[in-house]
PDB file of C-alpha atoms in Angstrom:
ATOM      1  CA  MET A   1     113.444  97.858  84.072  1.00  0.00           C
ATOM      2  CA  PRO A   2     111.947  98.929  87.406  1.00  0.00           C
ATOM      3  CA  GLN A   3     114.353  98.941  90.333  1.00  0.00           C
ATOM      4  CA  GLN A   4     113.908  96.018  92.711  1.00  0.00           C
ATOM      5  CA  ASN A   5     112.579  96.845  96.175  1.00  0.00           C
ATOM      6  CA  PRO A   6     115.636  97.037  98.450  1.00  0.00           C
ATOM      7  CA  ASP A   7     113.525  96.895 101.624  1.00  0.00           C
ATOM      8  CA  LYS A   8     114.191  93.284 102.518  1.00  0.00           C
ATOM      9  CA  LEU A   9     113.940  91.635 105.907  1.00  0.00           C
ATOM     10  CA  VAL A  10     117.250  89.909 106.625  1.00  0.00           C
ATOM     11  CA  ILE A  11     117.428  87.310 109.394  1.00  0.00           C
ATOM     12  CA  GLY A  12     120.539  85.243 109.896  1.00  0.00           C
ATOM     13  CA  GLY A  13     121.737  86.026 106.387  1.00  0.00           C
ATOM     14  CA  ARG A  14     118.427  85.014 104.759  1.00  0.00           C
ATOM     15  CA  GLU A  15     116.387  87.578 102.818  1.00  0.00           C
ATOM     16  CA  PHE A  16     112.608  87.845 102.886  1.00  0.00           C
ATOM     17  CA  THR A  17     110.196  90.163 101.124  1.00  0.00           C
ATOM     18  CA  SER A  18     107.238  89.660 103.469  1.00  0.00           C
ATOM     19  CA  ARG A  19     107.491  90.986 107.013  1.00  0.00           C
ATOM     20  CA  LEU A  20     104.540  88.935 108.217  1.00  0.00           C
ATOM     21  CA  MET A  21     105.169  85.489 109.703  1.00  0.00           C
ATOM     22  CA  VAL A  22     102.273  83.202 110.528  1.00  0.00           C
ATOM     23  CA  GLY A  23     101.564  80.105 112.565  1.00  0.00           C
ATOM     24  CA  THR A  24      99.715  76.924 111.696  1.00  0.00           C
ATOM     25  CA  GLY A  25      97.588  76.191 114.766  1.00  0.00           C
ATOM     26  CA  LYS A  26      93.915  76.680 115.684  1.00  0.00           C
ATOM     27  CA  TYR A  27      92.469  76.513 112.162  1.00  0.00           C
ATOM     28  CA  ALA A  28      89.185  74.723 111.528  1.00  0.00           C
ATOM     29  CA  SER A  29      90.790  72.594 108.818  1.00  0.00           C
ATOM     30  CA  MET A  30      94.056  72.060 106.978  1.00  0.00           C
ATOM     31  CA  GLU A  31      92.467  73.513 103.857  1.00  0.00           C
ATOM     32  CA  GLN A  32      91.577  76.708 105.696  1.00  0.00           C
ATOM     33  CA  MET A  33      95.109  76.936 107.083  1.00  0.00           C
ATOM     34  CA  VAL A  34      96.686  76.546 103.652  1.00  0.00           C
ATOM     35  CA  ARG A  35      94.449  79.214 102.124  1.00  0.00           C
ATOM     36  CA  ALA A  36      95.035  81.671 104.977  1.00  0.00           C
ATOM     37  CA  ILE A  37      98.803  81.244 104.786  1.00  0.00           C
ATOM     38  CA  GLU A  38      98.727  81.779 101.048  1.00  0.00           C
ATOM     39  CA  ILE A  39      96.677  84.985 101.167  1.00  0.00           C
ATOM     40  CA  SER A  40      98.718  86.357 104.086  1.00  0.00           C
ATOM     41  CA  GLY A  41     101.706  86.633 101.775  1.00  0.00           C
ATOM     42  CA  ALA A  42     103.928  85.177 104.503  1.00  0.00           C
ATOM     43  CA  GLU A  43     107.179  83.467 103.564  1.00  0.00           C
ATOM     44  CA  ILE A  44     108.051  82.156 107.041  1.00  0.00           C
ATOM     45  CA  ILE A  45     105.733  79.593 108.613  1.00  0.00           C
ATOM     46  CA  THR A  46     106.133  78.544 112.225  1.00  0.00           C
ATOM     47  CA  VAL A  47     105.096  75.088 113.424  1.00  0.00           C
ATOM     48  CA  ALA A  48     105.153  73.598 116.899  1.00  0.00           C
ATOM     49  CA  VAL A  49     107.572  70.677 116.842  1.00  0.00           C
ATOM     50  CA  ARG A  50     105.249  68.810 119.196  1.00  0.00           C
ATOM     51  CA  ARG A  51     102.453  69.003 116.604  1.00  0.00           C
ATOM     52  CA  VAL A  52     104.585  67.490 113.850  1.00  0.00           C
ATOM     53  CA  ASN A  53     104.801  63.713 113.555  1.00  0.00           C
ATOM     54  CA  ILE A  54     108.571  63.320 113.289  1.00  0.00           C
ATOM     55  CA  SER A  55     108.768  59.751 114.559  1.00  0.00           C
ATOM     56  CA  ASP A  56     106.728  58.147 111.769  1.00  0.00           C
ATOM     57  CA  ARG A  57     106.772  60.183 108.571  1.00  0.00           C
ATOM     58  CA  SER A  58     104.688  57.513 106.803  1.00  0.00           C
ATOM     59  CA  LYS A  59     101.624  58.862 108.657  1.00  0.00           C
ATOM     60  CA  GLU A  60      99.848  62.085 107.784  1.00  0.00           C
ATOM     61  CA  SER A  61     101.581  65.148 109.164  1.00  0.00           C
ATOM     62  CA  LEU A  62     100.991  68.862 109.275  1.00  0.00           C
ATOM     63  CA  LEU A  63     103.954  69.186 106.925  1.00  0.00           C
ATOM     64  CA  ASP A  64     102.084  67.263 104.232  1.00  0.00           C
ATOM     65  CA  HIS A  65      99.962  70.374 103.722  1.00  0.00           C
ATOM     66  CA  ILE A  66     102.796  72.931 103.545  1.00  0.00           C
ATOM     67  CA  ASP A  67     104.814  73.503 100.388  1.00  0.00           C
ATOM     68  CA  LEU A  68     108.343  73.508 101.786  1.00  0.00           C
ATOM     69  CA  LYS A  69     109.694  74.760  98.453  1.00  0.00           C
ATOM     70  CA  LYS A  70     107.567  77.883  98.803  1.00  0.00           C
ATOM     71  CA  TYR A  71     107.878  78.605 102.520  1.00  0.00           C
ATOM     72  CA  THR A  72     110.691  78.750 105.057  1.00  0.00           C
ATOM     73  CA  LEU A  73     109.865  76.525 107.994  1.00  0.00           C
ATOM     74  CA  LEU A  74     110.393  77.924 111.490  1.00  0.00           C
ATOM     75  CA  PRO A  75     110.010  75.117 114.060  1.00  0.00           C
ATOM     76  CA  ASN A  76     109.090  76.411 117.502  1.00  0.00           C
ATOM     77  CA  THR A  77     109.427  75.058 121.022  1.00  0.00           C
ATOM     78  CA  ALA A  78     105.873  75.858 122.150  1.00  0.00           C
ATOM     79  CA  GLY A  79     104.971  74.034 125.341  1.00  0.00           C
ATOM     80  CA  CYS A  80     108.508  73.960 126.728  1.00  0.00           C
ATOM     81  CA  TYR A  81     108.996  75.207 130.296  1.00  0.00           C
ATOM     82  CA  THR A  82     112.717  74.552 130.817  1.00  0.00           C
ATOM     83  CA  ALA A  83     115.885  75.285 128.880  1.00  0.00           C
ATOM     84  CA  ASP A  84     116.709  71.576 128.675  1.00  0.00           C
ATOM     85  CA  ASP A  85     113.298  70.758 127.178  1.00  0.00           C
ATOM     86  CA  ALA A  86     113.578  73.548 124.592  1.00  0.00           C
ATOM     87  CA  ILE A  87     117.118  72.516 123.620  1.00  0.00           C
ATOM     88  CA  ARG A  88     116.044  68.896 123.250  1.00  0.00           C
ATOM     89  CA  THR A  89     113.086  69.916 121.076  1.00  0.00           C
ATOM     90  CA  CYS A  90     115.298  71.975 118.746  1.00  0.00           C
ATOM     91  CA  ARG A  91     117.760  69.120 118.398  1.00  0.00           C
ATOM     92  CA  LEU A  92     114.929  66.732 117.507  1.00  0.00           C
ATOM     93  CA  ALA A  93     113.654  69.168 114.889  1.00  0.00           C
ATOM     94  CA  ARG A  94     117.073  69.416 113.255  1.00  0.00           C
ATOM     95  CA  GLU A  95     117.679  65.666 113.367  1.00  0.00           C
ATOM     96  CA  ALA A  96     114.288  65.117 111.726  1.00  0.00           C
ATOM     97  CA  GLY A  97     115.312  67.421 108.896  1.00  0.00           C
ATOM     98  CA  LEU A  98     112.914  70.233 109.747  1.00  0.00           C
ATOM     99  CA  SER A  99     115.296  73.180 110.164  1.00  0.00           C
ATOM    100  CA  ASP A 100     118.030  74.745 112.272  1.00  0.00           C
ATOM    101  CA  PHE A 101     116.133  78.055 111.902  1.00  0.00           C
ATOM    102  CA  VAL A 102     114.119  78.002 115.160  1.00  0.00           C
ATOM    103  CA  LYS A 103     111.721  80.093 117.204  1.00  0.00           C
ATOM    104  CA  LEU A 104     112.769  79.580 120.806  1.00  0.00           C
ATOM    105  CA  GLU A 105     110.046  79.647 123.458  1.00  0.00           C
ATOM    106  CA  VAL A 106     110.641  78.829 127.120  1.00  0.00           C
ATOM    107  CA  LEU A 107     107.463  79.587 129.052  1.00  0.00           C
ATOM    108  CA  GLY A 108     107.222  80.595 132.696  1.00  0.00           C
ATOM    109  CA  ASP A 109     103.742  79.330 133.561  1.00  0.00           C
ATOM    110  CA  GLU A 110     100.589  77.954 131.958  1.00  0.00           C
ATOM    111  CA  LYS A 111      98.285  80.825 132.939  1.00  0.00           C
ATOM    112  CA  THR A 112     100.086  83.837 131.463  1.00  0.00           C
ATOM    113  CA  LEU A 113     102.368  82.063 128.975  1.00  0.00           C
ATOM    114  CA  PHE A 114     104.934  84.744 129.716  1.00  0.00           C
ATOM    115  CA  PRO A 115     108.506  83.707 128.900  1.00  0.00           C
ATOM    116  CA  ASP A 116     110.922  82.515 131.566  1.00  0.00           C
ATOM    117  CA  ASN A 117     113.754  84.818 130.555  1.00  0.00           C
ATOM    118  CA  GLU A 118     116.358  83.111 132.753  1.00  0.00           C
ATOM    119  CA  GLU A 119     115.727  79.737 131.109  1.00  0.00           C
ATOM    120  CA  LEU A 120     115.409  81.429 127.711  1.00  0.00           C
ATOM    121  CA  LEU A 121     118.898  82.918 127.965  1.00  0.00           C
ATOM    122  CA  LYS A 122     120.350  79.552 128.988  1.00  0.00           C
ATOM    123  CA  ALA A 123     118.713  77.769 126.058  1.00  0.00           C
ATOM    124  CA  ALA A 124     119.678  80.463 123.560  1.00  0.00           C
ATOM    125  CA  ALA A 125     123.351  80.306 124.560  1.00  0.00           C
ATOM    126  CA  VAL A 126     123.504  76.537 124.000  1.00  0.00           C
ATOM    127  CA  LEU A 127     121.600  76.583 120.707  1.00  0.00           C
ATOM    128  CA  VAL A 128     123.636  79.430 119.199  1.00  0.00           C
ATOM    129  CA  LYS A 129     126.845  77.528 120.020  1.00  0.00           C
ATOM    130  CA  GLU A 130     125.385  74.475 118.285  1.00  0.00           C
ATOM    131  CA  GLY A 131     124.825  76.423 115.072  1.00  0.00           C
ATOM    132  CA  PHE A 132     121.111  77.139 115.290  1.00  0.00           C
ATOM    133  CA  THR A 133     119.674  80.386 113.957  1.00  0.00           C
ATOM    134  CA  VAL A 134     117.723  81.420 117.035  1.00  0.00           C
ATOM    135  CA  LEU A 135     114.694  83.722 117.108  1.00  0.00           C
ATOM    136  CA  PRO A 136     113.695  83.995 120.797  1.00  0.00           C
ATOM    137  CA  TYR A 137     110.232  84.882 122.078  1.00  0.00           C
ATOM    138  CA  THR A 138     110.839  87.200 125.019  1.00  0.00           C
ATOM    139  CA  SER A 139     109.247  89.797 127.247  1.00  0.00           C
ATOM    140  CA  ASP A 140     109.397  93.423 126.118  1.00  0.00           C
ATOM    141  CA  ASP A 141     112.471  94.001 128.278  1.00  0.00           C
ATOM    142  CA  PRO A 142     115.275  95.930 126.542  1.00  0.00           C
ATOM    143  CA  ILE A 143     117.910  94.458 128.874  1.00  0.00           C
ATOM    144  CA  VAL A 144     116.930  90.870 128.106  1.00  0.00           C
ATOM    145  CA  CYS A 145     116.745  91.657 124.380  1.00  0.00           C
ATOM    146  CA  LYS A 146     120.266  93.087 124.477  1.00  0.00           C
ATOM    147  CA  LYS A 147     121.543  89.977 126.273  1.00  0.00           C
ATOM    148  CA  LEU A 148     119.921  87.777 123.626  1.00  0.00           C
ATOM    149  CA  GLU A 149     121.608  89.802 120.879  1.00  0.00           C
ATOM    150  CA  ASP A 150     124.965  89.537 122.662  1.00  0.00           C
ATOM    151  CA  ILE A 151     124.545  85.752 122.860  1.00  0.00           C
ATOM    152  CA  GLY A 152     124.201  85.688 119.089  1.00  0.00           C
ATOM    153  CA  CYS A 153     120.472  85.437 118.416  1.00  0.00           C
ATOM    154  CA  ALA A 154     119.534  86.413 114.864  1.00  0.00           C
ATOM    155  CA  ALA A 155     116.543  88.492 115.999  1.00  0.00           C
ATOM    156  CA  VAL A 156     114.543  89.281 119.119  1.00  0.00           C
ATOM    157  CA  MET A 157     110.797  88.675 119.365  1.00  0.00           C
ATOM    158  CA  PRO A 158     109.270  90.710 122.200  1.00  0.00           C
ATOM    159  CA  LEU A 159     105.614  90.158 122.985  1.00  0.00           C
ATOM    160  CA  GLY A 160     103.148  92.921 122.236  1.00  0.00           C
ATOM    161  CA  ALA A 161     100.708  91.430 124.751  1.00  0.00           C
ATOM    162  CA  PRO A 162     100.088  87.956 126.211  1.00  0.00           C
ATOM    163  CA  ILE A 163      99.866  85.128 123.662  1.00  0.00           C
ATOM    164  CA  GLY A 164      96.430  84.899 122.088  1.00  0.00           C
ATOM    165  CA  SER A 165      95.071  87.892 124.030  1.00  0.00           C
ATOM    166  CA  GLY A 166      94.456  90.161 121.042  1.00  0.00           C
ATOM    167  CA  LEU A 167      95.213  93.195 123.223  1.00  0.00           C
ATOM    168  CA  GLY A 168      97.556  94.777 120.696  1.00  0.00           C
ATOM    169  CA  ILE A 169     100.773  96.628 121.546  1.00  0.00           C
ATOM    170  CA  ARG A 170     100.431  97.332 125.276  1.00  0.00           C
ATOM    171  CA  ASN A 171     103.791  99.047 125.755  1.00  0.00           C
ATOM    172  CA  PRO A 172     104.920 100.785 122.567  1.00  0.00           C
ATOM    173  CA  TYR A 173     107.545 102.709 124.539  1.00  0.00           C
ATOM    174  CA  ASN A 174     109.425  99.559 125.528  1.00  0.00           C
ATOM    175  CA  ILE A 175     109.268  98.337 121.935  1.00  0.00           C
ATOM    176  CA  ARG A 176     110.837 101.601 120.772  1.00  0.00           C
ATOM    177  CA  ILE A 177     113.554 101.354 123.426  1.00  0.00           C
ATOM    178  CA  ILE A 178     114.303  97.788 122.289  1.00  0.00           C
ATOM    179  CA  MET A 179     114.704  99.019 118.719  1.00  0.00           C
ATOM    180  CA  ASP A 180     117.178 101.632 119.954  1.00  0.00           C
ATOM    181  CA  THR A 181     119.027  99.031 122.030  1.00  0.00           C
ATOM    182  CA  VAL A 182     119.617  96.184 119.564  1.00  0.00           C
ATOM    183  CA  LYS A 183     120.800  96.031 115.979  1.00  0.00           C
ATOM    184  CA  VAL A 184     119.194  92.686 115.072  1.00  0.00           C
ATOM    185  CA  PRO A 185     115.624  92.621 113.685  1.00  0.00           C
ATOM    186  CA  VAL A 186     112.836  93.253 116.200  1.00  0.00           C
ATOM    187  CA  ILE A 187     109.786  91.112 115.470  1.00  0.00           C
ATOM    188  CA  VAL A 188     106.636  91.544 117.553  1.00  0.00           C
ATOM    189  CA  ASP A 189     105.394  88.137 118.634  1.00  0.00           C
ATOM    190  CA  ALA A 190     102.029  87.684 120.392  1.00  0.00           C
ATOM    191  CA  GLY A 191      99.107  89.956 121.163  1.00  0.00           C
ATOM    192  CA  VAL A 192      98.193  91.248 117.696  1.00  0.00           C
ATOM    193  CA  GLY A 193      94.426  90.948 117.362  1.00  0.00           C
ATOM    194  CA  THR A 194      93.429  92.950 114.314  1.00  0.00           C
ATOM    195  CA  ALA A 195      94.854  94.876 111.373  1.00  0.00           C
ATOM    196  CA  SER A 196      95.272  98.154 113.257  1.00  0.00           C
ATOM    197  CA  ASP A 197      97.460  96.392 115.852  1.00  0.00           C
ATOM    198  CA  ALA A 198      99.722  95.140 113.085  1.00  0.00           C
ATOM    199  CA  ALA A 199      99.902  98.565 111.438  1.00  0.00           C
ATOM    200  CA  ILE A 200     100.800 100.235 114.750  1.00  0.00           C
ATOM    201  CA  ALA A 201     103.633  97.781 115.365  1.00  0.00           C
ATOM    202  CA  MET A 202     105.046  98.374 111.908  1.00  0.00           C
ATOM    203  CA  GLU A 203     104.627 102.158 112.158  1.00  0.00           C
ATOM    204  CA  LEU A 204     106.753 102.034 115.310  1.00  0.00           C
ATOM    205  CA  GLY A 205     109.544 100.677 113.124  1.00  0.00           C
ATOM    206  CA  CYS A 206     109.386  96.994 114.000  1.00  0.00           C
ATOM    207  CA  ASP A 207     111.007  94.771 111.407  1.00  0.00           C
ATOM    208  CA  GLY A 208     108.220  92.219 111.327  1.00  0.00           C
ATOM    209  CA  ILE A 209     105.317  90.528 113.084  1.00  0.00           C
ATOM    210  CA  LEU A 210     104.595  86.913 113.912  1.00  0.00           C
ATOM    211  CA  MET A 211     100.986  85.961 114.589  1.00  0.00           C
ATOM    212  CA  ASN A 212      98.689  82.965 114.703  1.00  0.00           C
ATOM    213  CA  THR A 213      95.553  83.462 116.822  1.00  0.00           C
ATOM    214  CA  GLY A 214      94.795  86.888 115.344  1.00  0.00           C
ATOM    215  CA  ILE A 215      94.213  85.199 112.003  1.00  0.00           C
ATOM    216  CA  ALA A 216      93.153  81.658 112.878  1.00  0.00           C
ATOM    217  CA  GLY A 217      90.776  82.807 115.627  1.00  0.00           C
ATOM    218  CA  ALA A 218      88.951  85.387 113.510  1.00  0.00           C
ATOM    219  CA  ARG A 219      85.376  84.743 112.363  1.00  0.00           C
ATOM    220  CA  ASN A 220      86.727  84.714 108.812  1.00  0.00           C
ATOM    221  CA  PRO A 221      90.408  83.682 108.934  1.00  0.00           C
ATOM    222  CA  ILE A 222      90.863  84.049 105.173  1.00  0.00           C
ATOM    223  CA  ALA A 223      89.677  87.662 105.180  1.00  0.00           C
ATOM    224  CA  MET A 224      91.725  88.441 108.299  1.00  0.00           C
ATOM    225  CA  ALA A 225      94.843  86.964 106.698  1.00  0.00           C
ATOM    226  CA  GLU A 226      94.431  89.378 103.804  1.00  0.00           C
ATOM    227  CA  ALA A 227      93.792  92.265 106.206  1.00  0.00           C
ATOM    228  CA  MET A 228      96.983  91.470 108.131  1.00  0.00           C
ATOM    229  CA  ASN A 229      98.942  91.247 104.900  1.00  0.00           C
ATOM    230  CA  LEU A 230      97.791  94.718 103.884  1.00  0.00           C
ATOM    231  CA  ALA A 231      98.246  96.179 107.381  1.00  0.00           C
ATOM    232  CA  VAL A 232     101.840  95.030 107.713  1.00  0.00           C
ATOM    233  CA  ARG A 233     102.701  96.405 104.297  1.00  0.00           C
ATOM    234  CA  ALA A 234     100.891  99.703 104.953  1.00  0.00           C
ATOM    235  CA  GLY A 235     102.478 100.131 108.376  1.00  0.00           C
ATOM    236  CA  ARG A 236     105.944  99.501 107.001  1.00  0.00           C
ATOM    237  CA  LEU A 237     105.422 101.945 104.133  1.00  0.00           C
ATOM    238  CA  ALA A 238     104.111 104.608 106.524  1.00  0.00           C
ATOM    239  CA  TYR A 239     107.172 104.134 108.758  1.00  0.00           C
ATOM    240  CA  LEU A 240     109.516 104.537 105.803  1.00  0.00           C
ATOM    241  CA  ALA A 241     107.546 107.542 104.508  1.00  0.00           C
ATOM    242  CA  GLY A 242     107.817 109.342 107.853  1.00  0.00           C
ATOM    243  CA  ARG A 243     104.685 110.666 109.519  1.00  0.00           C
ATOM    244  CA  ILE A 244     104.088 114.350 110.176  1.00  0.00           C
ATOM    245  CA  PRO A 245     104.866 115.519 113.720  1.00  0.00           C
ATOM    246  CA  LYS A 246     101.971 115.701 116.164  1.00  0.00           C
ATOM    247  CA  LYS A 247     100.926 119.251 117.071  1.00  0.00           C
ATOM    248  CA  LEU A 248      98.519 120.656 119.625  1.00  0.00           C
ATOM    249  CA  TYR A 249      97.001 123.229 117.272  1.00  0.00           C
ATOM    250  CA  ALA A 250      95.895 123.266 113.656  1.00  0.00           C
ATOM    251  CA  THR A 251      98.094 123.887 110.643  1.00  0.00           C
ATOM    252  CA  ALA A 252      96.384 125.063 107.466  1.00  0.00           C
ATOM    253  CA  SER A 253      96.424 122.522 104.642  1.00  0.00           C
ATOM    254  CA  SER A 254      96.352 125.247 101.992  1.00  0.00           C
ATOM    255  CA  PRO A 255      98.950 128.039 101.995  1.00  0.00           C
ATOM    256  CA  ILE A 256      97.565 131.463 102.807  1.00  0.00           C
ATOM    257  CA  GLU A 257     100.594 133.510 101.811  1.00  0.00           C
ATOM    258  CA  GLY A 258     100.001 135.702  98.830  1.00  0.00           C
ATOM    259  CA  ILE A 259      96.215 135.781  99.144  1.00  0.00           C
ATOM    260  CA  ILE A 260      94.840 139.255  98.320  1.00  0.00           C
ATOM    261  CA  ALA A 261      92.163 140.396 100.744  1.00  0.00           C
TER     262      ALA A 261
END
């Protein structure tokens, strides 16, 4: 029998085969969302707690369209601007039976959507103590990422670029420093706009990517979901294979030793 692929993504003791995580917002229809998620190959699906009807489950909800036996749900605190608000949102999600596996967002302002790292650290400390598996969205700051790891977060999720910008990985050097600084998985969150962005992030050695707008905002979200699936897998395989070193001058592809003039 063929040997099973040992290259699993492990977060908080849970194993995943796919290294692509996707969101559920901005799609033209629920049907389009379901199809895009399926073709992306993702196993972790993030949903904004504020978009889920948790007060009256008798009414139609986003969750009615997601097969919770097939996917791991990752509730997120999108739209929260204080630690207290984010903590309250996570508690509501757990009480409603969604999950204690959460993506923690604490935003600094509405224009940039950059994280408020001070409030993020406060919220993460409380949630980890309460038994949540915390995946924090943070700036690409190695010091903050190390503090989040020390608190007990199961992963760190530095932004590649501002949320929804599609600018790609703006500071690959910080991402590499973060990977050298922490031992938990490093998952790029925000900024990925096309397949090459995803491949670059994975070739750097990132453990995974979370994206929403890059797929949902494409002219053809279904095709882009497939492209992202392939790009993440290709980038990871290239990282494991080990690229050739960059050189200033040419190196012959065919050996010239032994050629008789």
